XYZ file of C-alpha atoms in Angstrom:
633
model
C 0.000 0.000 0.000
C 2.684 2.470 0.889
C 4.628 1.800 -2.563
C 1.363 2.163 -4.496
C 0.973 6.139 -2.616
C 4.445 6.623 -3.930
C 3.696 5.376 -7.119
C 0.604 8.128 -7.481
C 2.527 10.707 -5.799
C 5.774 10.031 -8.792
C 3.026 10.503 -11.243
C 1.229 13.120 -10.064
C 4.494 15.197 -10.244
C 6.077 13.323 -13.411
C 6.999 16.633 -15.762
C 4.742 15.425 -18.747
C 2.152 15.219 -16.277
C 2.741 18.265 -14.621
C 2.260 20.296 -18.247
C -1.086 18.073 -18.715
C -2.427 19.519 -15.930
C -2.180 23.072 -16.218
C -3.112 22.685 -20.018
C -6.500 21.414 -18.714
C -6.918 24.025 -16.109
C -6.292 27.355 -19.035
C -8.569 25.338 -21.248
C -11.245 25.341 -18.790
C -11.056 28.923 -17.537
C -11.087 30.074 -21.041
C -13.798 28.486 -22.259
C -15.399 29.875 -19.050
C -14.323 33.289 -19.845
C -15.843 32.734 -23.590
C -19.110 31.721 -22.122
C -19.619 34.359 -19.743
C -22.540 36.642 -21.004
C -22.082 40.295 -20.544
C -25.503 41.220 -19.795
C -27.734 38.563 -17.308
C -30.534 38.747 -15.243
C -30.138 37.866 -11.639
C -32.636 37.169 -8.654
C -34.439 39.427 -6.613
C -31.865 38.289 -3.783
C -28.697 39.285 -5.732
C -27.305 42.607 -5.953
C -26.167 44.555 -9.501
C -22.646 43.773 -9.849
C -20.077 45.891 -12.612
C -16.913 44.319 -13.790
C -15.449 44.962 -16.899
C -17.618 42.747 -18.757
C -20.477 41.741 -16.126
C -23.234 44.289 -15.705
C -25.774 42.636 -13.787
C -29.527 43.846 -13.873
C -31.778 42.887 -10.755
C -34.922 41.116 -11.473
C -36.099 43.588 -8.676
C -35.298 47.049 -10.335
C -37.792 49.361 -10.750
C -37.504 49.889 -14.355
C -35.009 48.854 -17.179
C -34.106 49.350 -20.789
C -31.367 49.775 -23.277
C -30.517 53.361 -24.410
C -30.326 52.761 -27.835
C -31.568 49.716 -30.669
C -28.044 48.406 -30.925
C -26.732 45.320 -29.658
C -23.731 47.033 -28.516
C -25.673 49.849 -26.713
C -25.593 50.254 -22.910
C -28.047 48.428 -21.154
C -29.469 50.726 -17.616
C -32.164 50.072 -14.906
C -33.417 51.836 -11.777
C -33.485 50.794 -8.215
C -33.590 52.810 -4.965
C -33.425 55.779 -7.170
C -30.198 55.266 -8.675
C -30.356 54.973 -12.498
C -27.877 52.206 -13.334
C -25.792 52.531 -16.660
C -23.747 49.183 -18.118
C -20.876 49.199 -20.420
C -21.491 49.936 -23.972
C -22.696 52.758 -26.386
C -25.000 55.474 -25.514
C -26.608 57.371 -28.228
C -28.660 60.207 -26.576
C -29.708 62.178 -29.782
C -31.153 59.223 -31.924
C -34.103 59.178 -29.539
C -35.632 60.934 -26.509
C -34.223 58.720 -23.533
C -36.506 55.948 -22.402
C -35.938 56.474 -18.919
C -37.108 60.087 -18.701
C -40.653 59.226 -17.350
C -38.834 58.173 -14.224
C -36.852 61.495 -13.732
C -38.334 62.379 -10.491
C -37.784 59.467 -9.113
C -34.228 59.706 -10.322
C -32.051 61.236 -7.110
C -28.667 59.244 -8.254
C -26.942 57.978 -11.620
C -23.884 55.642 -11.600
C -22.116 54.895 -14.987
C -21.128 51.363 -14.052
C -18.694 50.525 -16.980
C -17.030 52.070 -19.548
C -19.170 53.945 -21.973
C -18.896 55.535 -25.402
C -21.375 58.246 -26.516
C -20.219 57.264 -30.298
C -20.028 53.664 -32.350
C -17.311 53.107 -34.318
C -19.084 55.317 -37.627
C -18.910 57.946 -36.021
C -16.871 61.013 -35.912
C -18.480 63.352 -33.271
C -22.134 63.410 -31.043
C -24.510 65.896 -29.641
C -25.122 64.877 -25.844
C -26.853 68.293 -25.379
C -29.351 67.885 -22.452
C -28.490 64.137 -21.497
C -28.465 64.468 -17.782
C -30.875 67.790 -17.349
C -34.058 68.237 -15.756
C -33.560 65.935 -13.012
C -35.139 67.374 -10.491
C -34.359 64.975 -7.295
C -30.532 63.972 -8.481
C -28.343 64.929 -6.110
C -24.967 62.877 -7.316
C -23.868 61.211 -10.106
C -21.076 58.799 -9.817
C -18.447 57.277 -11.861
C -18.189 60.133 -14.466
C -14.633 59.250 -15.405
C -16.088 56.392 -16.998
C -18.278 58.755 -19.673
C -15.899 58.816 -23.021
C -17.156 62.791 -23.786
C -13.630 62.850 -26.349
C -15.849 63.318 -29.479
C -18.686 65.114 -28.076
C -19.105 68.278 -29.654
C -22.441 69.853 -27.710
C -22.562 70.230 -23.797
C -25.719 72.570 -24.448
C -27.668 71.977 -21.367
C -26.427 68.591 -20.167
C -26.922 69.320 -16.725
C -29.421 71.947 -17.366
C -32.581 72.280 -14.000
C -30.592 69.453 -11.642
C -31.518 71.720 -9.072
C -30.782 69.481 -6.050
C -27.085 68.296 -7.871
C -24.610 69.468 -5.106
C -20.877 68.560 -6.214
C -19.070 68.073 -10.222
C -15.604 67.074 -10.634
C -15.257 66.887 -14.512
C -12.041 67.720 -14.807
C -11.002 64.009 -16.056
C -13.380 64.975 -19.060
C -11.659 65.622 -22.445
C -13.689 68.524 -24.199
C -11.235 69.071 -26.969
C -14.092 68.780 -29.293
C -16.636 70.872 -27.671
C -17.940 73.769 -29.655
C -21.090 74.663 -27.872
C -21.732 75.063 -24.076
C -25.039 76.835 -23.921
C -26.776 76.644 -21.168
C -24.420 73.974 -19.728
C -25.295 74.054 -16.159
C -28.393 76.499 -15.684
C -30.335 76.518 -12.393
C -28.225 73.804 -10.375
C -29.186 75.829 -7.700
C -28.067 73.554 -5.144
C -24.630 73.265 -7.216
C -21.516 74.587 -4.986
C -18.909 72.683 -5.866
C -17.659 72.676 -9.436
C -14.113 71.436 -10.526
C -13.850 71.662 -14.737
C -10.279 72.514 -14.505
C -8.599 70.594 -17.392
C -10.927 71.379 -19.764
C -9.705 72.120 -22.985
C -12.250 75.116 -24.494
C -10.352 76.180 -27.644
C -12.733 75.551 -29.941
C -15.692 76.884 -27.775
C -17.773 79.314 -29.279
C -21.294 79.340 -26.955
C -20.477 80.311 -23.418
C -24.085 82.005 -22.437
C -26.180 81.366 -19.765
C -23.355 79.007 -18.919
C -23.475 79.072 -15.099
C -26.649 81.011 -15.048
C -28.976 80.664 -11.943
C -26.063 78.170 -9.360
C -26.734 80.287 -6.802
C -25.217 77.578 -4.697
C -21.332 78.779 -6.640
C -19.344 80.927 -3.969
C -16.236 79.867 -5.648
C -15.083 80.037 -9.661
C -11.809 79.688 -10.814
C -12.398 79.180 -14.652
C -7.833 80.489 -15.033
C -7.603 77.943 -17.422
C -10.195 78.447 -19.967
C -9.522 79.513 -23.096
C -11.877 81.662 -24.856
C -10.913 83.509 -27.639
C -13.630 81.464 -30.156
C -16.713 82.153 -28.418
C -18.581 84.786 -29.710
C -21.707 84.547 -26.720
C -21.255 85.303 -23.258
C -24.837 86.771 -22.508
C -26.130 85.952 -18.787
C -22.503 83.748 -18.424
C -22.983 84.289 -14.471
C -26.325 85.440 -14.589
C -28.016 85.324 -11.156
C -25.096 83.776 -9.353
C -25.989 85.346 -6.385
C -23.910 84.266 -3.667
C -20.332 84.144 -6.048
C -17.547 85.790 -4.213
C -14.755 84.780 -6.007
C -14.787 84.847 -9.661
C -11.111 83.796 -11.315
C -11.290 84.632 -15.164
C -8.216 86.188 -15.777
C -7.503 83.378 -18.779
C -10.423 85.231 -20.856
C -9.787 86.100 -24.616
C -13.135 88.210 -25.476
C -11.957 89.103 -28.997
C -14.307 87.271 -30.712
C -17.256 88.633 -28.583
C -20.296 89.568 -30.021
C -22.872 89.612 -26.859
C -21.363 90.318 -23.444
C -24.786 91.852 -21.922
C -26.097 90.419 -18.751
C -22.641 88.457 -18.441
C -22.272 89.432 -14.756
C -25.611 90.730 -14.184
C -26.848 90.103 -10.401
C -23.881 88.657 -8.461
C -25.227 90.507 -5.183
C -22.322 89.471 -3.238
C -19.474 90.197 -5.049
C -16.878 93.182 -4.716
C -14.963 93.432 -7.436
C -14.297 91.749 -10.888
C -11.351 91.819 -12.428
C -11.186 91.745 -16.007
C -8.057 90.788 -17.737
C -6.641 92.855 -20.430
C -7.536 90.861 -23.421
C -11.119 91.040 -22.309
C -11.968 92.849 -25.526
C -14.986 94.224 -26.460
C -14.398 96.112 -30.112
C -16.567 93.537 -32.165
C -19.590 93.580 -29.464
C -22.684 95.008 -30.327
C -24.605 93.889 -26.973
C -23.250 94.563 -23.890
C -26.596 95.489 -21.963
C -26.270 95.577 -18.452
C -23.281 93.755 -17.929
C -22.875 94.819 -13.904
C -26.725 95.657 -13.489
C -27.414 94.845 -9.925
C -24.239 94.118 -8.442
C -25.188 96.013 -4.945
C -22.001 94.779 -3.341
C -19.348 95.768 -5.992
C -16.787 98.078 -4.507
C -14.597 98.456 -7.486
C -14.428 98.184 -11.118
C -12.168 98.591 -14.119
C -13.914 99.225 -17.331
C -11.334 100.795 -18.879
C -10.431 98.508 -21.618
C -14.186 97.821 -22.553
C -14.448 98.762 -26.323
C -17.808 100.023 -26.381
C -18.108 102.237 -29.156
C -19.588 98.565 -31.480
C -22.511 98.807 -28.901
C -23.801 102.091 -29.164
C -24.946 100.710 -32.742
C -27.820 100.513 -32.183
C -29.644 103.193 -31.188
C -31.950 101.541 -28.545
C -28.639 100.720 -26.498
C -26.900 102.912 -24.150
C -24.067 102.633 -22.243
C -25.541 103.420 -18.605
C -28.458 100.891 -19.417
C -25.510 98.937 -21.113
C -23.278 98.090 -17.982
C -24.909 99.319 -14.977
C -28.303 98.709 -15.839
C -30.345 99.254 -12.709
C -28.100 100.521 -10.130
C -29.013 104.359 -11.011
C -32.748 103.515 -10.710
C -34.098 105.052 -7.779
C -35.625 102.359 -6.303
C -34.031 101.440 -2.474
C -32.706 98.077 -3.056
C -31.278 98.505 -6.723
C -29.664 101.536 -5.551
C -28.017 100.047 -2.213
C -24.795 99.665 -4.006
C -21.389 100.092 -2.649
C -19.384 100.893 -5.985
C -16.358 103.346 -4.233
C -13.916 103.588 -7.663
C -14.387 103.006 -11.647
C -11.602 103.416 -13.970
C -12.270 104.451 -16.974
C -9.937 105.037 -20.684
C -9.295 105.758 -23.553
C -11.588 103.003 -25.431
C -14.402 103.896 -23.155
C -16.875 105.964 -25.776
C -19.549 107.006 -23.451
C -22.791 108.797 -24.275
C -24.797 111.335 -21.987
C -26.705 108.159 -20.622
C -23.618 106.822 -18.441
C -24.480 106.742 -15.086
C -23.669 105.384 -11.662
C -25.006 105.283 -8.413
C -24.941 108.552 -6.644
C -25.754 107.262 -3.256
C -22.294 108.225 -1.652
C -22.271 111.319 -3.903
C -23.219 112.869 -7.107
C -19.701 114.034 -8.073
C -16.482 111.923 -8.423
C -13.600 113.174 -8.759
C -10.230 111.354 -10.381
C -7.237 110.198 -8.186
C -4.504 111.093 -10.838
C -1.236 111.444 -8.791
C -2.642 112.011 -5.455
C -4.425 108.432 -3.313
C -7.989 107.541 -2.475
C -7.461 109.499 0.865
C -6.144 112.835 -1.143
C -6.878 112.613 -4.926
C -5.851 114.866 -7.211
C -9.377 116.146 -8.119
C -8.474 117.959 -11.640
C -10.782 115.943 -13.447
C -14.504 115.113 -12.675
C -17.927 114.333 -13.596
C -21.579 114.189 -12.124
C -23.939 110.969 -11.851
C -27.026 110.408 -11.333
C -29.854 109.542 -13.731
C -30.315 113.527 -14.644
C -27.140 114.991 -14.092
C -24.493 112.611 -15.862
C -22.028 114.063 -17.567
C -19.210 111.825 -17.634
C -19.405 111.522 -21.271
C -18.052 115.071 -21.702
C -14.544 113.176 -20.805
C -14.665 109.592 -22.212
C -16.310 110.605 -25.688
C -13.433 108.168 -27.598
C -11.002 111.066 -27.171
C -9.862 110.589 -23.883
C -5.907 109.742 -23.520
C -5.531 108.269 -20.161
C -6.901 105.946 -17.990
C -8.085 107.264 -14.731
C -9.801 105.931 -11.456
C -12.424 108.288 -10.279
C -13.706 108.119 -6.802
C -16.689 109.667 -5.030
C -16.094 112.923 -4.166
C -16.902 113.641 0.027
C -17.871 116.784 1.447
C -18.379 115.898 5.071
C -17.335 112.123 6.996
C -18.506 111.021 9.861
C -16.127 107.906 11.175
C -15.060 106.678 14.687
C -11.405 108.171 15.661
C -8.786 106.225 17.658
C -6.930 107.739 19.743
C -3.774 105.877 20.739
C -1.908 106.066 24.650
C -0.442 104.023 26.972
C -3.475 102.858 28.566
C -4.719 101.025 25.355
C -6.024 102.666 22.109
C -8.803 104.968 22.650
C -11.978 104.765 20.216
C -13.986 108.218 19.875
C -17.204 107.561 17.869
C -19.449 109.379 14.902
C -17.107 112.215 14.850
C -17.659 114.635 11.818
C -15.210 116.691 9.608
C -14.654 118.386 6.438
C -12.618 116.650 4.081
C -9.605 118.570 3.504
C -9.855 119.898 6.791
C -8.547 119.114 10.095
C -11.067 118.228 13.542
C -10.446 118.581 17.230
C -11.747 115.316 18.989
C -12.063 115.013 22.893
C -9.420 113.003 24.424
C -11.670 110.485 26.475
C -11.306 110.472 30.420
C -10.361 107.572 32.441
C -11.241 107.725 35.866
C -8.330 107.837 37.981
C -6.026 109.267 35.292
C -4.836 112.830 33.738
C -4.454 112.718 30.174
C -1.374 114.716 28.948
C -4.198 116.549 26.302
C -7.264 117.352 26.667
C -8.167 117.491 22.260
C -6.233 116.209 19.612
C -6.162 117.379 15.818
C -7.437 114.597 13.577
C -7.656 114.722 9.613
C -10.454 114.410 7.484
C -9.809 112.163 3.991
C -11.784 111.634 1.216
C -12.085 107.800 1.466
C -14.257 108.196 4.632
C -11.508 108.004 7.151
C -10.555 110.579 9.946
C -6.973 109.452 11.761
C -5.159 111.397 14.138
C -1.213 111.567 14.465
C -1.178 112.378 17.715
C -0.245 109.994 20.940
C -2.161 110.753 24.510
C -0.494 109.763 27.945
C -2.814 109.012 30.997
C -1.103 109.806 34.298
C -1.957 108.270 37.561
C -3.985 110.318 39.819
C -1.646 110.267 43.518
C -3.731 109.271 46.561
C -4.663 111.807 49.109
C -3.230 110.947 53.187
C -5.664 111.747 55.815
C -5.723 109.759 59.371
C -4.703 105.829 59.801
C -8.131 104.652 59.427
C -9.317 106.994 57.014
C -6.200 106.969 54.800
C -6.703 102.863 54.816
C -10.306 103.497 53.448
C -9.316 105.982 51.207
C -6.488 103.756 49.811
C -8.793 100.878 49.352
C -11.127 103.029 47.435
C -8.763 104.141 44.904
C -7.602 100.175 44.318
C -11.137 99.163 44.034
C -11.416 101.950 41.298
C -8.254 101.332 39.502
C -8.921 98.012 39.493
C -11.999 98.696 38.063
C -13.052 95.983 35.120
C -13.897 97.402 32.092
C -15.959 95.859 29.027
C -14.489 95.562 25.370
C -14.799 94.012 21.998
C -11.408 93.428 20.475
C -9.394 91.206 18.706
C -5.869 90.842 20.058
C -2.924 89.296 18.682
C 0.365 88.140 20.392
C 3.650 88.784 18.145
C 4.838 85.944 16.035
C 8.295 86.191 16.978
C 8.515 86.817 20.671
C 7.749 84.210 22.935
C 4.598 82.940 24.430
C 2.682 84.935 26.581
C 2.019 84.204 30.229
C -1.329 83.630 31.632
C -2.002 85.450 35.173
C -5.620 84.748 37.133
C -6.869 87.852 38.724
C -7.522 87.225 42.818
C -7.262 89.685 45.731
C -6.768 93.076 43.760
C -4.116 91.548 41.988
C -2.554 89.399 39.070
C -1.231 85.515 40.360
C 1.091 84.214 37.578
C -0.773 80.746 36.201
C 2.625 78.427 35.558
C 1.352 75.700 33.833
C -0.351 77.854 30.600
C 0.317 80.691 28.070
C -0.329 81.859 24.677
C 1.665 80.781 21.889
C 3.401 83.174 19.797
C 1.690 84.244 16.147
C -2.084 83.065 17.195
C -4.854 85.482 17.708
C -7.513 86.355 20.514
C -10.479 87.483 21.534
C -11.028 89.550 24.952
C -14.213 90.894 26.073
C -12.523 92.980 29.380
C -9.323 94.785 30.176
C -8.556 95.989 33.861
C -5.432 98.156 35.354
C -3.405 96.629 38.067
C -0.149 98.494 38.815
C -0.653 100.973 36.292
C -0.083 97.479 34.000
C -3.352 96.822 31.844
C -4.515 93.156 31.202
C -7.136 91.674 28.881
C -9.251 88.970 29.715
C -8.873 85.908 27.330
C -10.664 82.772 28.966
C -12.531 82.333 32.381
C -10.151 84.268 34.710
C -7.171 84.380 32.694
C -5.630 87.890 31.543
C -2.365 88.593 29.708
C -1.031 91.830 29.765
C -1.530 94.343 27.320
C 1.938 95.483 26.164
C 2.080 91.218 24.987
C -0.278 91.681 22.298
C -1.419 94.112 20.032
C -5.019 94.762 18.687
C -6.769 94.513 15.456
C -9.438 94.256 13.250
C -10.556 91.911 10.662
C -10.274 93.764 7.052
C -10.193 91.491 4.009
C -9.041 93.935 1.322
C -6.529 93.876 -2.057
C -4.226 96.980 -1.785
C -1.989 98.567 -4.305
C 1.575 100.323 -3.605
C 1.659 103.750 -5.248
C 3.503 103.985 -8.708
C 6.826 105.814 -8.297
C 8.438 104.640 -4.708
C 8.790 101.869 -2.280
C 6.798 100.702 0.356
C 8.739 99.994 3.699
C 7.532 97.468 5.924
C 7.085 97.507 9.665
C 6.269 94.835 12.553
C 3.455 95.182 14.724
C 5.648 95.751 17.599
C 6.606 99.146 15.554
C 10.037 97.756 14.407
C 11.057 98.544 10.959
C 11.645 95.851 8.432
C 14.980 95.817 7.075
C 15.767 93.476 4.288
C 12.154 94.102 2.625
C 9.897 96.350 1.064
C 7.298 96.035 -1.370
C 7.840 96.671 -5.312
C 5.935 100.058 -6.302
C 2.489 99.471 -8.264
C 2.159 95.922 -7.127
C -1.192 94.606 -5.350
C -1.402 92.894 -2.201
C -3.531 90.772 -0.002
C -4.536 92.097 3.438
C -6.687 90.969 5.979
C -6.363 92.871 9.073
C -5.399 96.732 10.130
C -3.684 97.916 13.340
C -2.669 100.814 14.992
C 1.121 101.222 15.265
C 2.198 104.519 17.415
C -1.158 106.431 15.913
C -0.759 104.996 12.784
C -3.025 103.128 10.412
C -1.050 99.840 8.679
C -2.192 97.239 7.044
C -0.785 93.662 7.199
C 0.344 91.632 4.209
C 2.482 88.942 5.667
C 2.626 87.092 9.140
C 4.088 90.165 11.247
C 4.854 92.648 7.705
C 2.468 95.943 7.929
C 2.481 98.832 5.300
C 1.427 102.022 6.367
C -2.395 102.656 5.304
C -0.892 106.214 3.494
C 1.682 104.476 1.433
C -0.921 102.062 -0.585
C -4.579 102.606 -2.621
C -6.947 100.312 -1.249
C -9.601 100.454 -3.827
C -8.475 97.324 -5.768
C-alpha cells in the first residue's frame, strides 16, 4: 500500500504530467471566460454587480431598458433611485431617452462601466441635455467612466438638476466641444464645481453658462480659453452668492454679446477683467454689472464700447450698470467706491452710476484715495451725468475716479499708553482738520485734553497724535481713614472694564504668560500661556499696577503690552507707482531686508494701529502704512 501512494505521488508530479495539468486548467477557464454573457438577469436576492464585462440587472429594479436599438448599446435600470448605466454605447440624440418618465424618481446615476457616446461610424455626437431636468438627483457617480472625447455639444447637459450638489469633470476631455449653452443652468443647489482641465479652444457658446447656481461661492475658470466664443450673454447670470470669480484666462476678442454676463452677483466686490477682455466687435453689452449692490470696485477701462452704441436703442448706462441708477431702495443700495475708466471707453450722456455716496467723483490722478488729485470730474445720477463730456473716444488716459466727500462722519482712535482709545461718529470736512475730545479715564490725567485729527476723502478721519494718561496720587488723611481711602482708589483702579477686540500676540517673541486675577491683583498661572503668532479674543481689560490686562478665557488675563489689537479687514491693496513701500512689525520695528515693489497689489486681511498709525498687514508680522498704498483694488 505504501509503494502504491508513492507510485501516485511520482506521477502526479512526473513533468509530462505536470504540463497536462495546467493545459487542462487554461482550457477550462477560457472556455469559461468565452461563455460568460455580458448582460444577465439575476434574482431578486442578488445585488447589480459591474466588472469589466459583467453588468448585472436585478430582477427587482424598478424599471429597465437599453438606451439605444443596438446590440452594442448600454443596457441601464433603476433601483432605490439610482439609475444604473452598463458598459457599452449610448446614443442620446437618436431618440428621446426611455428612462425620462422616471426622472423624479431619479435622485442618483452611476455609470457602471465604460461607456462611449459614439459607435465606431462615427466622428463626433450631440449629448446636449443628457443628464438635465432631473429634479431629485443629487450625485452622479463614476463620471470618469463617460468617453465625452468626441462630443461636440454640452448645451444643457446638466441643465434644471436643481438638487445636484458637487461636479468634478475635470477628467473629461472637451477638446471637441464647440457649444456650451446653457451647460449648467439653475443647479441651484450646485456649490462645488471642478472643470479645470478642460480644454475650451474651440468653444464658441459660453451664455447662460453658469446662469442661476446660486449655490457657486467659488469660480476659478484660469484655465479656460476663450478667444472662439462669440456669446457670453447671462454667463454668471443670477449667481448670487459668487464671491470669487477667477477669469483672468479670458480672450473676449471674438465677442459679439457680453450683456447680462455678470448681471446680479449681489455678493461680489470686485471683478477683475483681464486685459484681453476685448470688447471692439460687441454690439450687446446690456447691463453687464446691473445689480451688483455689493461691488466696490471696477475697471472698465479697456471695454471697447463704441460697437454697442450701434444701435440706437442701447446705451451705455443701461448697457453696464443697468439698474443701479434707478431710484428704487434696493437697486440703488450699491457700494461701488472707484471706476476706472480710458481711452476706449466711448460714453454717451446716458452713463451713469449710483450717486448714493455722492453725485460728483472726482479722479485720483497722482494724489491716493485718501487725497486725490481732483483735476478731473464728472456728475452721476440719472439727470445729471455728464461723464461723457470726458470719455467721448477722445480721452488719452486711464483714470480711477472716486466719489467725491464733502463731510465724513467715522469713529477716531486715539492711541496712549493705557490702550487705544476709540472716539465715535465724529464729523469733519474733508480737507480739513477736527479737534476730537481726548476720552477720560477715571483715575487718570491725560497729557491733552483734544487732539487734531484729519479728514480724507475715502471716509476716514486718523489722528497723528499719541495721549499719555497719568496716575492720579492718593490723598493721606488719618490711619483709618487713609486705609479706606487707599482701598477706594484700588477698588477703582482696578476697576473691570468691558471691550470688543481682537488681540494678537507677536509671532516672533515668545509665548505669553497667563495670570488669574484674585485679591486686587494678578497671580502668575505656571502651567499655561499663549503661543506666539495666534490670535484672541477679549471681552474685558482691567489696570493693576498701572499694567493693563485683557481677559482671554474664564479668569485668565495677559497683559496688554504682549499683544497688540486689530481688526478683521479682508481687502486687495496697491503700492503707489513711483516709490517703495517699507515694511514695519506690529511691535513698531522697521523691516529691514524688505519692502514692497511700487504698483504691485497685495492681499490684506487685518489693520492695526502702530504709534497712531493706520497699517495694514500683508504677511505674518509685515504691515504697510495705510498712506503708502490705494486700497480700492
Amino acid at each position: 500500500m505504501q509503494s502504491y501512494k508513492v507510485s501516485i505521488f511520482k506521477r502526479l508530479i512526473n513533468p509530462k504530467s505536470y504540463w497536462l495539468l495546467i493545459i487542462i486548467f487554461l482550457f477550462f477557464n477560457v472556455f469559461s471566460f468565452l461563455k460568460s454573457p455580458e448582460i444577465v438577469n439575476a434574482d431578486s436576492s442578488n445585488t447589480a454587480t459591474t466588472t469589466k464585462n459583467i453588468f448585472t440587472i436585478p430582477s427587482d429594479a424598478t424599471a429597465q431598458g437599453t438606451a439605444n436599438n443596438q446590440s452594442n448599446s448600454s443596457k441601464w435600470y433603476i433601483k432605490d433611485g439610482i439609475l444604473h448605466f452598463g458598459p457599452g454605447v449610448i446614443k442620446f440624440y437618436d431618440q428621446i431617452n426611455n428612462w425620462d418618465k422616471y426622472s423624479d424618481q431619479i435622485t442618483s446615476i452611476s455609470f457602471d462601466g465604460q461607456i462611449s457616446l459614439v459607435d465606431a461610424s462615427q466622428k463626433k455626437t450631440n449629448i446636449g441635455g443628457f443628464l438635465s431636468n432631473l429634479p431629485n438627483l443629487a450625485k452622479i457617480d463614476n463620471l470618469d467612466n463617460l468617453d465625452v472625447s468626441r462630443t461636440t455639444n454640452f448645451s444643457k447637459l446638466f441643465q434644471n438638476d436643481s438638487k445636484l450638489k458637487e461636479l468634478d469633470l475635470s477628467t473629461w476631455d472637451t477638446s471637441n466641444v464647440t457649444g456650451m449653452f446653457k451647460t449648467f443652468l439653475n443647479d441651484s443647489s450646485l456649490s462645488i464645481l471642478n472643470t479645470s482641465h478642460w480644454n475650451t479652444e474651440k468653444v464658441e457658446d459660453m451664455g447662460s453658462m453658469f446662469s442661476g447656481d446660486s449655490s457657486l461661492t467659488k469660480l476659478d475658470l484660469s484655465t479656460f480659453d476663450t478667444s472662439n466664443v462669440t456669446n457670453f450673454a447671462s454667463m454668471f447670470y443670477s449667481d448670487s452668492n459668487l464671491i470669487d470669480l477667477n477669469i483672468s484666462s479670458f480672450n473676449t476678442k471674438n465677442a459679439d454679446y457680453t450683456d447680462h454676463m455678470f448681471d446680479g452677483l449681489s455678493k461680489i466686490k470686485t471683478i477683475n477683467l483681464p486685459k484681453t477682455f476685448d470688447t471692439s466687435k460687441a454690439r450687446g453689452i446690456g447691463a453687464m454689472f446691473s445689480d451688483d449692490i455689493s461691488l466696490e470696485n471696477i475697471d472698465i477701462s479697456n471695454l471697447d464700447t463704441s460697437n454697442a452704441l450701434i444701435d440706437s436703442d442701447m446705451n451705455i448706462g443701461d448697457n453696464l450698470f443697468g439698474s443701479m441708477q434707478i431710484d428704487d431702495a434696493k437697486e440703488c443700495d450699491n457700494n461701488l467706491r472707484s471706476i476706472t475708466l480710458g481711452p476706449k471707453n466711448k460714453l454717451d450722456n446716458n452713463f451713469s452710476i449710483s450717486d448714493k455716496i455722492s453725485d460728483t467723483w472726482v479722479n485720483i490722478g497722482n494724489g491716493s484715495v485718501k487725497t486725490p488729485q481732483a483735476n478731473l470730474s464728472f456728475h452721476t445720477g440719472v439727470d445729471t451725468t455728464d461723464a461723457y463730456k470726458i470719455y467721448d473716444g477722445t480721452a488719452k488716459t486711464v483714470e480711477t475716479f472716486v466719489p467725491k466727500l464733502t463731510t465724513v462722519t467715522s469713529d477716531v482712535t486715539i492711541p496712549s499708553n493705557l490702550n487705544d482709545q476709540v472716539v465715535k461718529n465724529v464729523t469733519g470736512t474733508v480737507g480739513k482738520t477736527v479737534l476730537v475730545d481726548v476720552p477720560s479715564i477715571k483715575g487718570y490725567t491725560p497729557d491733552k485734553q483734544k487732539v487734531t485729527a484729519n479728514v480724507y476723502n475715502d471716509g476716514t478721519i486718523i489722528t497723528t497724535e499719541k495721549v499719555t494718561y497719568k496716575k492720579n496720587p492718593s490723598s493721606h488723611h488719618s490711619s483709618s481713614s487713609s486705609s479706606n481711602h487707599n482701598n477706594h482708589n484700588q477698588n477703582e483702579s482696578n476697576k473691570i472694564i468691558k471691550q470688543n477686540a481682537d488681540i494678537a500676540t507677536y509671532s516672533d517673541k515668545k509665548n505669553v504668560p497667563i495670570y488669574s486675577y484674585n485679591n486686587e491683583s494678578m497671580n502668575f498661572i505656571s502651567n499655561k500661556e499663549l503661543s506666539h503668532g495666534t490670535d484672541w479674543f477679549t471681552d474685558e481689560n482691567i489696570t493693576i499696577n498701572d499694567k493693563i490686562y485683557y481677559r482671554v478665557a474664564n479668569n485668565e488675563w495677559v497683559e496688554a503690552s504682549r499683544v497688540y489689537p486689530y481688526k478683521n479687514d479682508k481687502k486687495v491693496i496697491k503700492t503707489h507707482a513711483k516709490t517703495i513701500t517699507y515694511l514695519s512689525k506690529a511691535e513698531g520695528i522697521a523691516v529691514s531686508n524688505r519692502a514692497l515693489a511700487p504698483s504691485t497689489l497685495w492681499k490684506s486681511d487685518r489693520y492695526t494701529t502702530i504709534n497712531g498709525i493706520k497699517y495694514y498687514r500683508v504677511a505674518t508680522n509685515e504691515f504697510v502704512k495705510a498712506s503708502d498704498v490705494d486700497t480700492n483694488y
